[in-house]
Coordinates of C-alpha atoms and ligand atoms in Angstrom, one line a residue:
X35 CA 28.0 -2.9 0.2
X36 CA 27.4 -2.9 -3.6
X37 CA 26.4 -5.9 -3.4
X38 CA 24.1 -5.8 -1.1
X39 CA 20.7 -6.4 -3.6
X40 CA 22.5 -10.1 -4.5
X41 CA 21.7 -11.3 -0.8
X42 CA 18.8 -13.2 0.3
X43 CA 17.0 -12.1 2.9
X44 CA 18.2 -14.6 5.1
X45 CA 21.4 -13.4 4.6
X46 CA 21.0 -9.5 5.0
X47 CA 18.8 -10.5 8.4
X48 CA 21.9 -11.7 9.6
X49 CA 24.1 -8.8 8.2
X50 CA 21.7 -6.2 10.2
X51 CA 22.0 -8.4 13.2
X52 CA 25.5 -8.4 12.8
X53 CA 25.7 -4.4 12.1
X54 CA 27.5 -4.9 9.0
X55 CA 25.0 -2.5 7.4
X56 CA 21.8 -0.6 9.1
X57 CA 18.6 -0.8 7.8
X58 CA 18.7 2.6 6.5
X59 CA 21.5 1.9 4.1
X60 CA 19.9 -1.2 2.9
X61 CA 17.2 0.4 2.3
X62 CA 18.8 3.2 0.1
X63 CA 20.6 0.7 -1.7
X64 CA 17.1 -0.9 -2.8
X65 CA 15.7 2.4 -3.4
X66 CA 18.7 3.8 -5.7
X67 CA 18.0 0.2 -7.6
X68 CA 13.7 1.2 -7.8
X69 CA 14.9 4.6 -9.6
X70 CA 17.5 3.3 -11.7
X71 CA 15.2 0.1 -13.1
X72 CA 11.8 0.4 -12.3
X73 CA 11.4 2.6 -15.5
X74 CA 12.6 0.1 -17.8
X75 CA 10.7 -2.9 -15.8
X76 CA 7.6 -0.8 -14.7
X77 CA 7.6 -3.5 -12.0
X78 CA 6.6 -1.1 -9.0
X79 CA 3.1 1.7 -9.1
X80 CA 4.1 3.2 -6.4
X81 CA 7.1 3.9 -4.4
X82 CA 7.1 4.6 -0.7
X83 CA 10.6 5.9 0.0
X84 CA 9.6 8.5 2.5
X85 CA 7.8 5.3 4.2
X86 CA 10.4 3.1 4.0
X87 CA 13.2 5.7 5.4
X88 CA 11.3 6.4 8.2
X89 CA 10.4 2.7 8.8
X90 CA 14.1 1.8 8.5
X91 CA 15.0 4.8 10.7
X92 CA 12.8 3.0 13.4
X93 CA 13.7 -0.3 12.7
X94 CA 17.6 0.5 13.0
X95 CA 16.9 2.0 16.7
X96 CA 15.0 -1.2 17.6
X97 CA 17.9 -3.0 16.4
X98 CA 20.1 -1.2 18.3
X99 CA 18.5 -1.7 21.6
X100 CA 19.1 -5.4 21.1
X101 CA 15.1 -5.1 20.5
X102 CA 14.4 -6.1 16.4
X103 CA 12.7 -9.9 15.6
X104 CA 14.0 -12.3 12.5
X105 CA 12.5 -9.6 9.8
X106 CA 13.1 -6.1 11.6
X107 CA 14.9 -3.9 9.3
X108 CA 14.0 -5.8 6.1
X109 CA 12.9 -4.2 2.9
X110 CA 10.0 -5.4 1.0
X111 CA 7.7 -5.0 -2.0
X112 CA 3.5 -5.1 -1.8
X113 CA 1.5 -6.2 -4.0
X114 CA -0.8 -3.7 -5.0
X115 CA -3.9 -5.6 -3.9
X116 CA -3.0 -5.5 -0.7
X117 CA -4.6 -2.4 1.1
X118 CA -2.4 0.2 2.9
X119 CA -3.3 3.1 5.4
X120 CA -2.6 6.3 3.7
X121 CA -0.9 4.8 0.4
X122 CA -2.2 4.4 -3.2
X123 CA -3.6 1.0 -3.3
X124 CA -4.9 0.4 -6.9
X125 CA -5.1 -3.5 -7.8
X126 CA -4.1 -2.5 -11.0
X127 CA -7.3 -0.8 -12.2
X128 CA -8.3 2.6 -13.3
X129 CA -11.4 1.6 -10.9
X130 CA -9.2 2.4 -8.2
X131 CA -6.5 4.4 -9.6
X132 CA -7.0 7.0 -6.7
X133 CA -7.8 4.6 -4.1
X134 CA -6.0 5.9 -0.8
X135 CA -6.8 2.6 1.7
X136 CA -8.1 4.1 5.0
X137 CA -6.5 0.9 6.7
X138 CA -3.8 -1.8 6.4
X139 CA -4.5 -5.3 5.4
X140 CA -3.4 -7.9 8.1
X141 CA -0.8 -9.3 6.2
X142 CA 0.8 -5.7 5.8
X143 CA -0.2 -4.9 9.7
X144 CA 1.7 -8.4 10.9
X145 CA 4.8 -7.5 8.5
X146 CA 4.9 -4.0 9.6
X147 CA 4.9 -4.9 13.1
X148 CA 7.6 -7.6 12.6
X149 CA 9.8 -4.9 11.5
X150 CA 9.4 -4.8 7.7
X151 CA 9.8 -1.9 5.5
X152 CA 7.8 -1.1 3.0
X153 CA 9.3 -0.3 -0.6
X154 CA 6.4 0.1 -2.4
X155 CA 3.6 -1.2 -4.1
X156 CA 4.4 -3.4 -7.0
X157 CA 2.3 -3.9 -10.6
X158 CA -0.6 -6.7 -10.9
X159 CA -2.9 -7.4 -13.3
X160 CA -6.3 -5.3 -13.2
X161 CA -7.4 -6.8 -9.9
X162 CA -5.4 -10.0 -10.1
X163 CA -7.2 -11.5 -13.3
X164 CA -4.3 -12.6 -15.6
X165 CA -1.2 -14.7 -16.2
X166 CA 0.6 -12.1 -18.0
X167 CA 0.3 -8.7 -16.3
X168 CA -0.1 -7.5 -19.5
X169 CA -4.2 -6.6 -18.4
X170 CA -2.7 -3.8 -15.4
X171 CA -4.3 -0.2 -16.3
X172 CA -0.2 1.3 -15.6
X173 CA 1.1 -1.0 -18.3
X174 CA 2.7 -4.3 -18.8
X175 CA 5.7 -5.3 -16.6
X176 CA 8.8 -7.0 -18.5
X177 CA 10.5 -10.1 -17.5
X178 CA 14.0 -9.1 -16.1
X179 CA 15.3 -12.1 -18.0
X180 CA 14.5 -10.8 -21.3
X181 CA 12.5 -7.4 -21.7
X182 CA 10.4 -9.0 -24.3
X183 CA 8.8 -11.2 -22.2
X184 CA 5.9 -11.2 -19.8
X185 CA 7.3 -11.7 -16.4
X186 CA 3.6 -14.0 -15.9
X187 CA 0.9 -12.9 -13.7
X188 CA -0.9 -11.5 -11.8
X189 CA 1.5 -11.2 -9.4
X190 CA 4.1 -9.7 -12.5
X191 CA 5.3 -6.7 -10.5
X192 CA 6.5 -8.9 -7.5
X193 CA 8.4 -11.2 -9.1
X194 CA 9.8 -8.8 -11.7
X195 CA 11.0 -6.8 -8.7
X196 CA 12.5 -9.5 -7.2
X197 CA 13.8 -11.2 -10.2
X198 CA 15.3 -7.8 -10.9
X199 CA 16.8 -7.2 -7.6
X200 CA 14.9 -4.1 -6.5
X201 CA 13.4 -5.8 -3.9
X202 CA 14.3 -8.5 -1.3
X203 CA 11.1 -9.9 -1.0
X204 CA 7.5 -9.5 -1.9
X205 CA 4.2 -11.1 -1.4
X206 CA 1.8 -12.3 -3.8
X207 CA -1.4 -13.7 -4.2
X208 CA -2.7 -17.0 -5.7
X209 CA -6.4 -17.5 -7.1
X210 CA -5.2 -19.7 -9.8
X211 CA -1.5 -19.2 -10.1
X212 CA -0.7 -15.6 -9.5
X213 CA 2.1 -16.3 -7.0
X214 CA 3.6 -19.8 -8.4
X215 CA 3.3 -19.2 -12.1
X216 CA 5.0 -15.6 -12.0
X217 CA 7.6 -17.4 -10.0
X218 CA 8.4 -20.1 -12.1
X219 CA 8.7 -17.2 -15.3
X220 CA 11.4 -15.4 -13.2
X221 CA 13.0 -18.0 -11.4
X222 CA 12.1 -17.3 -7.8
X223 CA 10.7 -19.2 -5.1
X224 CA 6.9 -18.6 -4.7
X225 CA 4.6 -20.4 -1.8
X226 CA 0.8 -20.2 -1.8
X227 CA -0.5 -21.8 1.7
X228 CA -3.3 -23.4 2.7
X229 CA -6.3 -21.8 2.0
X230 CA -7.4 -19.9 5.5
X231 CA -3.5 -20.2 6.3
X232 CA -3.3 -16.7 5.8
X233 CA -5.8 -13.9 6.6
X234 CA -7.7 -12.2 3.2
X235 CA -8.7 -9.1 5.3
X236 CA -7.6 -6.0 3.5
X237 CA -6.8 -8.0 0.2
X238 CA -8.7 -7.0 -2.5
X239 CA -11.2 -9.8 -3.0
X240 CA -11.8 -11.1 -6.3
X241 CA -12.5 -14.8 -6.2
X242 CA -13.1 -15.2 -2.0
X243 CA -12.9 -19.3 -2.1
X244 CA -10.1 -19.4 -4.1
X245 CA -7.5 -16.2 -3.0
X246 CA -5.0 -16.6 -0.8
X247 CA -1.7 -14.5 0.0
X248 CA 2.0 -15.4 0.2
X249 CA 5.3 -14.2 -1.0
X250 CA 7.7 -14.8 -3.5
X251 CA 11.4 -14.6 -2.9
X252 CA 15.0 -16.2 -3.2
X253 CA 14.8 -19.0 -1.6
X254 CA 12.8 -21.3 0.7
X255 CA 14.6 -20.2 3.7
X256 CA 13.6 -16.5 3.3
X257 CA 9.9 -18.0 2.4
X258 CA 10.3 -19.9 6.1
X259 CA 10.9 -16.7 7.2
X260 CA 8.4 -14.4 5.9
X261 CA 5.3 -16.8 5.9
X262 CA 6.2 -17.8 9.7
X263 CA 5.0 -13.6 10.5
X264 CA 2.0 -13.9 7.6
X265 CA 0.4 -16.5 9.0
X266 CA -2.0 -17.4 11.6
X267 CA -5.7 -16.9 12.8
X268 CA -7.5 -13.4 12.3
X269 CA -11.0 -12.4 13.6
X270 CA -11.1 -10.3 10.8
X271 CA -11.2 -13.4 8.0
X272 CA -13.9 -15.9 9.2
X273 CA -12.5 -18.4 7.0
X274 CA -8.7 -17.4 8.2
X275 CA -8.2 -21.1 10.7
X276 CA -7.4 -21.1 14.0
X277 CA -4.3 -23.4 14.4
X278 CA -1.3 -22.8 15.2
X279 CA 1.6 -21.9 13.6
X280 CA 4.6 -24.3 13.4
X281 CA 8.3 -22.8 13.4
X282 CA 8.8 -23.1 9.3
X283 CA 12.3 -22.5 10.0
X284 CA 13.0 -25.3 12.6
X285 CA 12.7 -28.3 10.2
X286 CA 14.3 -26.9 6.9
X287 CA 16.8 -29.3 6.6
X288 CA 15.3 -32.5 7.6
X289 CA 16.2 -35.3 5.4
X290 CA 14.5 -36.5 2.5
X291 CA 15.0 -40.5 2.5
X292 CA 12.3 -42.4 2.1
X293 CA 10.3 -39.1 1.2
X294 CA 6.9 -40.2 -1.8
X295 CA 6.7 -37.9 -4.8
X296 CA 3.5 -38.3 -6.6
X297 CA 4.3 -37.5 -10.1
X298 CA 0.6 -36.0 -11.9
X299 CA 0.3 -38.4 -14.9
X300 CA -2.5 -35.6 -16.2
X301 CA 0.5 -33.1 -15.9
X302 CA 2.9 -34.7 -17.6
X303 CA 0.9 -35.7 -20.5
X304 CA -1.0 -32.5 -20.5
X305 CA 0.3 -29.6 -23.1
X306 CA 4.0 -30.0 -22.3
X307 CA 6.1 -30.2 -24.6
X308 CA 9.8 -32.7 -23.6
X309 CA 12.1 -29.4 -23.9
X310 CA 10.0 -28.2 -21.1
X311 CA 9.2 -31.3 -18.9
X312 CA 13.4 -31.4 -19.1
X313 CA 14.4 -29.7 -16.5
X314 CA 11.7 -30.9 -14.5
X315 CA 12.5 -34.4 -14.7
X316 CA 16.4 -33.4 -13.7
X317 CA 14.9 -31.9 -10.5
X318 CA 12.9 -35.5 -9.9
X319 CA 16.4 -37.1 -10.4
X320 CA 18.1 -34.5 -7.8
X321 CA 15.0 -35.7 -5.4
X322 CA 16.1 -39.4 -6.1
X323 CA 19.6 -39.0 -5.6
X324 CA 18.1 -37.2 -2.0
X325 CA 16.4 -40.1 -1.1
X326 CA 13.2 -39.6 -2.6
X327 CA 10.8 -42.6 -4.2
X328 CA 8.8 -41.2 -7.2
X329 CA 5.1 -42.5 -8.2
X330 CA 3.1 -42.1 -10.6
X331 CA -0.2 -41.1 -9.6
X332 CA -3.3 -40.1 -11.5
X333 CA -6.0 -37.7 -10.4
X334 CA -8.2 -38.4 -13.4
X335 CA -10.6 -35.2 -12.8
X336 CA -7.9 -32.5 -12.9
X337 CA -8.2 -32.2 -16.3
X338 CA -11.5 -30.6 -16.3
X339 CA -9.9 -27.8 -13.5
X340 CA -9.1 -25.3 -16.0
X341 CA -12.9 -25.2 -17.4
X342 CA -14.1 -25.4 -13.6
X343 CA -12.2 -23.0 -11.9
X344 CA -13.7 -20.5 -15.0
X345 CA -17.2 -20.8 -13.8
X346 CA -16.3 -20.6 -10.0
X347 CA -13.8 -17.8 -10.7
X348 CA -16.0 -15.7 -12.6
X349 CA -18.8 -15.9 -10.4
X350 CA -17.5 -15.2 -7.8
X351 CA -15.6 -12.0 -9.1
X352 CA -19.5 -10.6 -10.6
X353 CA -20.6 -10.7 -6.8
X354 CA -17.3 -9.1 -5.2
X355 CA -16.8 -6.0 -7.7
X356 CA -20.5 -5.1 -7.7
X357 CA -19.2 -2.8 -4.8
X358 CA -17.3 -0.7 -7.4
X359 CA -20.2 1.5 -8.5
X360 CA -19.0 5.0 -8.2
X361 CA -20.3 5.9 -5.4
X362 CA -18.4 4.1 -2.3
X363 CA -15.4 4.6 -3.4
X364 CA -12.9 4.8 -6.5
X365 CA -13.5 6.1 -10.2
X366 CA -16.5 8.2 -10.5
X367 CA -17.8 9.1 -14.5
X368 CA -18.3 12.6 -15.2
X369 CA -21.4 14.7 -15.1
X370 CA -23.2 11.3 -14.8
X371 CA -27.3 12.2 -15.9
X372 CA -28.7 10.1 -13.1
X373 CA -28.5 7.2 -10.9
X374 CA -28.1 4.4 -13.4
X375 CA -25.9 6.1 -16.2
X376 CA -23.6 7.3 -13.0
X377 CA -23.1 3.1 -12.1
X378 CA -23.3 1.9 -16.1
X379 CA -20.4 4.5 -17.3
X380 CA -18.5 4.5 -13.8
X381 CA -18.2 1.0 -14.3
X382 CA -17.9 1.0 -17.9
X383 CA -15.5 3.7 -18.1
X384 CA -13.3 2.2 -14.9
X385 CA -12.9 -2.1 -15.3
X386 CA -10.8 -3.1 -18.3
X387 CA -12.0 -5.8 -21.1
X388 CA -10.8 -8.6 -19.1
X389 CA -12.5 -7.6 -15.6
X390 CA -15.7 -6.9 -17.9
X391 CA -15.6 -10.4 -19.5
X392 CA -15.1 -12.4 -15.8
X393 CA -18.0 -10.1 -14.6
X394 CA -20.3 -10.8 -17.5
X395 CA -19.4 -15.2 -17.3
X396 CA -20.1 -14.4 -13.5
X397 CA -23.2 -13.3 -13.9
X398 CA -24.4 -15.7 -16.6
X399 CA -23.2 -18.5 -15.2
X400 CA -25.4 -17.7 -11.3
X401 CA -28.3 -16.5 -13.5
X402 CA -31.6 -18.2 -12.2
X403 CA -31.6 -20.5 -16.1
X404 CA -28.2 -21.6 -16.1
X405 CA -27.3 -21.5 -12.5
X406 CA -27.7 -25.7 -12.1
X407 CA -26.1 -26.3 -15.8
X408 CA -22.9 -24.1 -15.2
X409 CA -22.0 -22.9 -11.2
X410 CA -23.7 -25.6 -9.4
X411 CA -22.0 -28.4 -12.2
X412 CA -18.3 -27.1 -11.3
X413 CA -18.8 -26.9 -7.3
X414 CA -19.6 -30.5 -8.1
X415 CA -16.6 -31.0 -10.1
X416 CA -14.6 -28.9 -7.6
X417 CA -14.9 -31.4 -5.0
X418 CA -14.0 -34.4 -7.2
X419 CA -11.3 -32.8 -7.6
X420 CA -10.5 -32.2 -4.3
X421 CA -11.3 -35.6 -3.5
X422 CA -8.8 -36.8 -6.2
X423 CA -6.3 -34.5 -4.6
X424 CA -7.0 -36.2 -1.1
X425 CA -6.6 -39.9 -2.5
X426 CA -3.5 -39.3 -4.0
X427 CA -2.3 -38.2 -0.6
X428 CA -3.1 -41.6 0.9
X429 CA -0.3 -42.9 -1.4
X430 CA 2.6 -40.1 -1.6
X431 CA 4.1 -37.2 1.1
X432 CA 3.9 -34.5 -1.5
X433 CA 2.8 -33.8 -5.3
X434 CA 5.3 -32.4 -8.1
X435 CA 4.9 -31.4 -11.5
X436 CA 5.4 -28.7 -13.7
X437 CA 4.0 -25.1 -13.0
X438 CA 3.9 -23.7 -16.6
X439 CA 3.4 -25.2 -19.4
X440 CA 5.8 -22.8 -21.0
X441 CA 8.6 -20.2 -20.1
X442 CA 7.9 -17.1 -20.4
X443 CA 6.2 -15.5 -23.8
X444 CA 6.5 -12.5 -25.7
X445 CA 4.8 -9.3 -24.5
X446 CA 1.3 -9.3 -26.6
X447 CA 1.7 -12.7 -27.7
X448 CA -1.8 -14.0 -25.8
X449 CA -3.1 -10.8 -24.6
X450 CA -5.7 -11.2 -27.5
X451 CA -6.8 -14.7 -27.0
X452 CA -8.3 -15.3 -23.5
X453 CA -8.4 -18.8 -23.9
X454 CA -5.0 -19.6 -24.4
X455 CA -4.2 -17.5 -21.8
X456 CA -6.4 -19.2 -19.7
X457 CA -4.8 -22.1 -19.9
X458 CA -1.4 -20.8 -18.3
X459 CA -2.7 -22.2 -15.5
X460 CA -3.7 -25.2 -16.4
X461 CA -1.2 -26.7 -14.0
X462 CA -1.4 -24.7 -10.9
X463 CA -5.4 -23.9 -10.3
X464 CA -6.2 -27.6 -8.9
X465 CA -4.1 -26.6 -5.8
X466 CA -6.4 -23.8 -5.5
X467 CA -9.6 -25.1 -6.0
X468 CA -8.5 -28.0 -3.4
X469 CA -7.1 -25.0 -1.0
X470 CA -4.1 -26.9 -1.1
X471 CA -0.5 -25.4 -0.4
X472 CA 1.9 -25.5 -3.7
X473 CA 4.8 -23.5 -4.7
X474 CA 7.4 -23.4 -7.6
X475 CA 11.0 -23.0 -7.2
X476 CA 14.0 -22.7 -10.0
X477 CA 14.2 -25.9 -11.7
X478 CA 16.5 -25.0 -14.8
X479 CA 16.5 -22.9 -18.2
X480 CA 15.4 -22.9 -21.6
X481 CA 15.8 -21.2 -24.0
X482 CA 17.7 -18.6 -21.8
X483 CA 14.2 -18.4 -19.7
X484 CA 13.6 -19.7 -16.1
X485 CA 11.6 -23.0 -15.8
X486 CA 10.0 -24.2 -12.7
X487 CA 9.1 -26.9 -10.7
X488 CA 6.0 -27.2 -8.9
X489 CA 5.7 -28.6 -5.5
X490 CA 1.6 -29.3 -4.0
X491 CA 1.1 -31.0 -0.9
X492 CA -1.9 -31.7 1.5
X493 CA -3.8 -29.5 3.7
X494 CA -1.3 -27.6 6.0
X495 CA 1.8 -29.1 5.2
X496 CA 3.9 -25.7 4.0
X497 CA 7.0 -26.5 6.5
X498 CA 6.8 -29.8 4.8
X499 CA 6.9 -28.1 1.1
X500 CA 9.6 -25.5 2.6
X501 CA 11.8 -28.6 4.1
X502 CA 11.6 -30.5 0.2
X503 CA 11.8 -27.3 -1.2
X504 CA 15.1 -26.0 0.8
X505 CA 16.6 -29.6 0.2
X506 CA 16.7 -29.2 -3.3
X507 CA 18.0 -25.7 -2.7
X508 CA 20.8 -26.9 -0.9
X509 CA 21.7 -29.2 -3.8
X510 CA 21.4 -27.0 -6.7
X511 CA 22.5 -23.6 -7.8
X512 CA 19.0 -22.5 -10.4
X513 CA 17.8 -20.3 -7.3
X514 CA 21.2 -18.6 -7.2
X515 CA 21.1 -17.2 -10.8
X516 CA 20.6 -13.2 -11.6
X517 CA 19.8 -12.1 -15.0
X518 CA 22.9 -10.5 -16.1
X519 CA 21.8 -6.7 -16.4
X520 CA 20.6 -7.0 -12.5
X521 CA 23.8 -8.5 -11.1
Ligands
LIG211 N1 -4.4 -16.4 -14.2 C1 -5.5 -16.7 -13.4 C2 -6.6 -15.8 -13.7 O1 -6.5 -15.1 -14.6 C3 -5.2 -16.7 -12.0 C4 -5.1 -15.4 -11.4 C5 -4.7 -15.4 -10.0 O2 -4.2 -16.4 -9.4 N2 -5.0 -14.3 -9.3 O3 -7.7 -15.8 -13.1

């Protein structure tokens, strides 16, 4: 049973089923790991024990009626941008520092009522803007693989958690990167769906066209698993699509002859260096050796994605957090002398340097002067690239490249230079401005550090990216690994 943290959750599903272990104890175990590490990781903001008990309690005596689903009984970390009835839901902002959500998002309701239990809430940067988690108003989170690092971003808390082993599971969100990039610096597996795939109700917005919410865990199998519950049509998201929901576990292990890779020419040529395109070329050999053809394909806007997706981005942010003005809800000034110095020093006093600058762009950028010049230019841009995206689907099954252009950095290496941070992303936030599905999984090491490879494919083909995905897991060991102090 002291092992019990080194399982996927694949594999402690079928321990519950198999009463080797209750829920309760498996939930202990995870929650003796959250006290013991989380102070040197800083990976969780809040922990829900008396929740999760009590949700494990339950789920055990559904289990034992013969009752529980696939997930029942599991533990499981939230991002903190994800609302929760009655818990401390901050999206890593002063802003919202005392934020109690009055309601759960749908992703946490559809989770919940599959059985999950909730561990906590887990560290993000300040609502979700950052490849480093280094911006989070409760500090930066280090990269279980070497505490000097930044475990990426925003989703940082998840995949330190999971990287760490003090959760199972977690789920993420993607804007630009936030679930795939944090992956790729911790070695997990990370999916982002199909934009609309799953519902945004209850997830703190911040750019509305580009977020959408998935998990990050162990292995493609356990992302089968979780994203089968996530997903699926909610009234309550009017851009959340209505189609059904194939069985992502079903067709895991189909074989991969005769599958097309599309390798991105502009990703390969693009920033990264041959140490790190390594270990992504040995995964396309692994794919070859499976069957696969590779092809080189060129989609010759996606170099201007980085620059587009910061005018879109932006913009959109300025409009969704003009509802933090202390007075709905969240960080309120002191003494404020009247109307306007209560919104200027609530505001000024509760968003971090970062959140100001994306606010300020936003709003520059849809001013009436520069509105044409700058927002209306990069929706322009944004569907060539989209376009580019669906042409090279014509030719090849599924798109792989690198997800980071590096492993992970040093804590406070980039913090101070937005632009380089920026462009973090400079290979994952084409897939989001297309609303295309993508994830990373394991790929290899260097330098000691996880490196991963990324995986995009079209419009609602996730059990397609789970099936390539789990192939390669089959064949390889990188998802297996556990940084030495978390074994
Ligand atoms: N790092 C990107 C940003 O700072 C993407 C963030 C995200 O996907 N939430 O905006």
């Amino acid at each position: 049973m002291s092992e019990l943290h080194t399982y996927t959750l694949t594999q402690l599903a079928a321990g519950l089923r198999a009463k080797k272990f209750s829920s309760v104890e498996l939930t202990k175990h995870f929650l003796t790991r959250v006290e013991k590490f989380n102070g040197e990781i800083n990976a969780y903001i809040t922990i829900t024990a008396d929740v999760a008990l009590k949700q494990a309690a339950a789920a055990d005596a559904q289990l034992a009626s013969g009752k529980g689903g696939a997930l029942t009984g599991l533990p499981l970390a939230h991002k903190d941008i994800f609302c929760t009835d009655g818990v401390l839901t901050t999206c890593g902002s002063k802003m919202l520092s005392n934020f109690v959500a009055p309601y759960d998002a749908t992703v946490v309701t559809r989770l919940k009522e599959a059985g999950i239990v909730m561990l906590g809430k887990t560290n993000m940067d300040e609502f979700a803007m950052g490849s480093s988690n280094e911006t989070s108003y409760f500090g930066a989170v280090k990269n279980p693989w070497n505490l000097n690092k930044v475990p990426g971003g925003s989703s940082g808390g998840s995949a330190a958690a999971v990287a760490a082993r003090i959760a199972p599971a977690a789920t993420g969100t993607d804007t630009g990167g936030s679930i795939r990039q944090p992956a790729a610096l911790t070695s997990l597996t990370g999916i982002k769906p199909t934009y609309g795939r799953v519902s945004r109700y209850g997830m703190i917005a911040f750019a509305s066209s580009l977020d959408q919410g998935g998990v990050m865990c162990l292995s493609a199998e356990d992302a089968a698993l979780l994203l089968q519950s996530m997903s699926g049509f909610d009234e309550k998201d009017s851009t959340c699509i209505d189609a059904p929901v194939p069985d992502y576990s079903a067709t895991l292990n189909q074989p991969l002859k005769g599958l097309k890779i599309g390798l991105l020419k502009e990703f390969f040529e693009q920033g990264l260096s041959p140490e790190n395109a390594k270990p992504v070329r040995d995964a396309l050999a692994v794919y070859e050796k499976l069957g696969a053809q590779l092809i080189e394909v060129s989609l010759p806007n996606l170099p201007l994605s980085v620059p587009t997706y910061y005018v879109v981005a932006p913009a959109e942010c300025s409009s969704n957090l003009s509802r933090f003005d202390g007075v709905r809800f969240g960080y309120r000034c002191d003494s404020p002398r009247d109307l306007m110095d209560l919104y200027k020093r609530s505001r000024g006093e509760g968003f971090g340097s970062e959140v100001k600058r994306r606010i300020m762009t936003g709003t520059y950028v849809l001013s009436a002067g520069y509105y044409d010049a700058y927002y209306l230019r990069a929706q322009k841009i944004r569907r060539l690239i989209t376009d580019d995206f669906a042409n090279a689907f014509k030719q090849v099954d599924v798109l792989m490249g690198p997800t980071s252009p590096t492993p992970a950095f040093d804590i406070g290496a980039k913090v101070d230079d937005p632009v380089t941070m920026y462009l973090n992303d400079i290979y994952t936030i084409g897939a989001n401005l297309a609303g295309l599905p993508a994830m990373s999984i394991p790929c290899g090491f260097l330098d000691e550090l996880p490196v991963g490879l990324q995986i995009i494919g079209a419009h609602f083909s996730e059990a397609k990216l789970l099936n390539v995905a789990h192939m390669y897991q089959q064949a390889t060991e990188w998802h297996k690994r556990i940084p030495q102090r978390y074994a």
